[in-house]
Every structure is written in C-alpha cells, then in structure tokens.
C-alpha cells in the first residue's frame, strides 16, 4: 500500500481545522480521525474522514497503514469528558504513536506547549512533556511544536473588554506573542519537510498584557480601563484551586494562572494581526442572526 497520506488527529479543534485546510490547499492526501464526523464542515477530494477515538486503541488498528506522516493536536482544552491530561494529552497520543510505529510511519509531529519543560509541575505540562519523552524514545522521526498562546485564547481579554474593564494580575508587563491558527498551521505543515526536532513559535508581534487589554478595549471602542490586581490574589486562587478542587477542574485554570505571570514569548512567525482578529470577533458578535427566510433562500 502506498504511504502517501498525512493523518491529522485533532482535526475538529481550533488548530487541527487550520492544519487540515493547509494540507488540503497544498494538495496533500489528508486523512483525519474524528470522534464526531458531524463536526467537519468542509469537504475535498483529497480528504478522508475516519471515525476513531484516540483514547480507545482498538479503534486505531491499522489506521496508519497508508500514512507517511502523523500530526496530532489532540489535547484537553475546554472538553468536559471526565478525563485528565494523562488520559488524553499523554495516553491517547501515545496510543497513536504506538500505532504509527506498527505501520512504519515516517514522522510524527506533535503540538505541545511553549515552556512545557520549565512547567512540568503543572498537570497539563506533566502530561505533554511525558508524551514528548515517549515520542523522542519511540524511534520515529519527530517534531515537537511549542506554540505560545493562540489568538482563540485571547478571547478572555475580549470578554472583559466588552464589560468596559480588563482585569490583570500584577503590573501587566509580562510579554506574549500569540499566534493565529492559520499561521501556526503553515508552520506545522512546514515541519513535514524540514528536519527540526523542536520548534518554539509565536505570532509576528510581541505584546505586554497591558497592550492586549488596550487592543481588546479598542476593538469595542471603549476607553482604556485596566485594573491591576495584586499578584497575591493570583497565587491565592492557585493555592485554593489545588487544595480544594480536583485536577479535572483546576488543570486548565492552573496553566492559565501560571502563564499570566511569566513571559510567553517565542520565535515570531506569520502575518495575522491580533487587532484585526479582535475587530473581526467583535463585528461577528454584533451581526444580527440570519432570519429564517434568509437561511431557507440560501
Ligand atoms: N490554546 C492555546 O493557547 C494553546 C497554546 C499552546 C498549545 N496548545 C495545545 O495545542 C493543542 C490544540 O489546541 P486547540 O486550541 O486546537 O484545541 P481544541 O480546539 O480543543 O482541539 C482539541 C482536539 O483534541 C480532540 N480531543 C480532546 N479530547 C479528546 C478525547 N478525549 N478523545 C478524542 N479527541 C479528543 C478534540 O476532539 P473533539 O472536537 O471531538 O472534542 C479536538 O479535535 C492542544 O493540545 C493544546 O493544549 C494550545
């Protein structure tokens, strides 16, 4: 069987969709594995959709037989499946690595997180770094992609800005260069052809948290009102969450609250501007819903 396909796991997610579109636009035969095919809103002659669940290895059997390269963006972000990072970010991706090895896949590309090695004490990074270690010792050629924040995650600034005030911990001077999914997808697809083993990557412009707050307020045409909360509140919330809630609940918050108190600056890449993204988000939110007739006439 000719090994000519690229397999994407995580194609129903924010980044996975952009990667799938990028692969198709470059003419790759692309196989995506999804647990819910209804989430796929686009079609293409080069697109093969297969139903499988990375958490259930029996559903992955022979899925990589005709596959040259596997790209995985699978990970818990906002999903509420009752699973923990070790189940998904580590174990499910390890299932896919095992299957890729069995079928003689050439390369495995995994989307991890910036500064993961330094943040191994956080639940999410513990699982992602364990997966990185597993991949490195798998014998497969590999690339680990370490992005800073995604544009999609800057939505929290917008939500606060809509109310007229953005709340930040500390002085708001920590730096980040968030990246648009489309830019990141291009960089991920480039790693198919190059021999880089790890890349860290962010968007084309570096911002302080204050800058991002200002952009978000500008997008709503609101005066710039930023409230700087003392950092002990952030530390107290982290302590409280770890002491009184379980990892399923506090995991995503733990990462967010930690990343808010450090620089998340990576190698700049891409062309999308955060201010345009914010303006589009605000404009889309303001568009009136289509009337029933409009939908029927489509
Ligand atoms: N967001 C950021 O700022 C950021 C920054 C750095 C790195 N990352 C990492 O980049 C990766 C992609 O992020 P994203 O924003 O694209 O995430 P996303 O939109 O939540 O997509 C995650 C994908 O993983 C799949 N998935 C999650 N749990 C699963 C499970 N139990 N079984 C099967 N599939 C499962 C989802 O499938 P369903 O659609 O079926 O749920 C989805 O396709 C994640 O690993 C994330 O940690 C994110």
PDB file of C-alpha atoms in Angstrom, residues 85 138 195 211 244 257 271 294 297:
ATOM      1  CA  UNK A  85      -4.445  15.297  30.858  1.00  0.00           C
ATOM      2  CA  UNK A 138       9.931   5.944  20.003  1.00  0.00           C
ATOM      3  CA  UNK A 195      14.456  18.163   9.975  1.00  0.00           C
ATOM      4  CA  UNK A 211      -1.104  46.110  25.233  1.00  0.00           C
ATOM      5  CA  UNK A 244      -9.993  22.305  47.313  1.00  0.00           C
ATOM      6  CA  UNK A 257      -2.986  31.428  36.032  1.00  0.00           C
ATOM      7  CA  UNK A 271       1.314  37.657   9.280  1.00  0.00           C
ATOM      8  CA  UNK A 294     -32.636  34.150   4.626  1.00  0.00           C
ATOM      9  CA  UNK A 297     -33.192  31.046   0.476  1.00  0.00           C
TER      10      UNK A 297
END
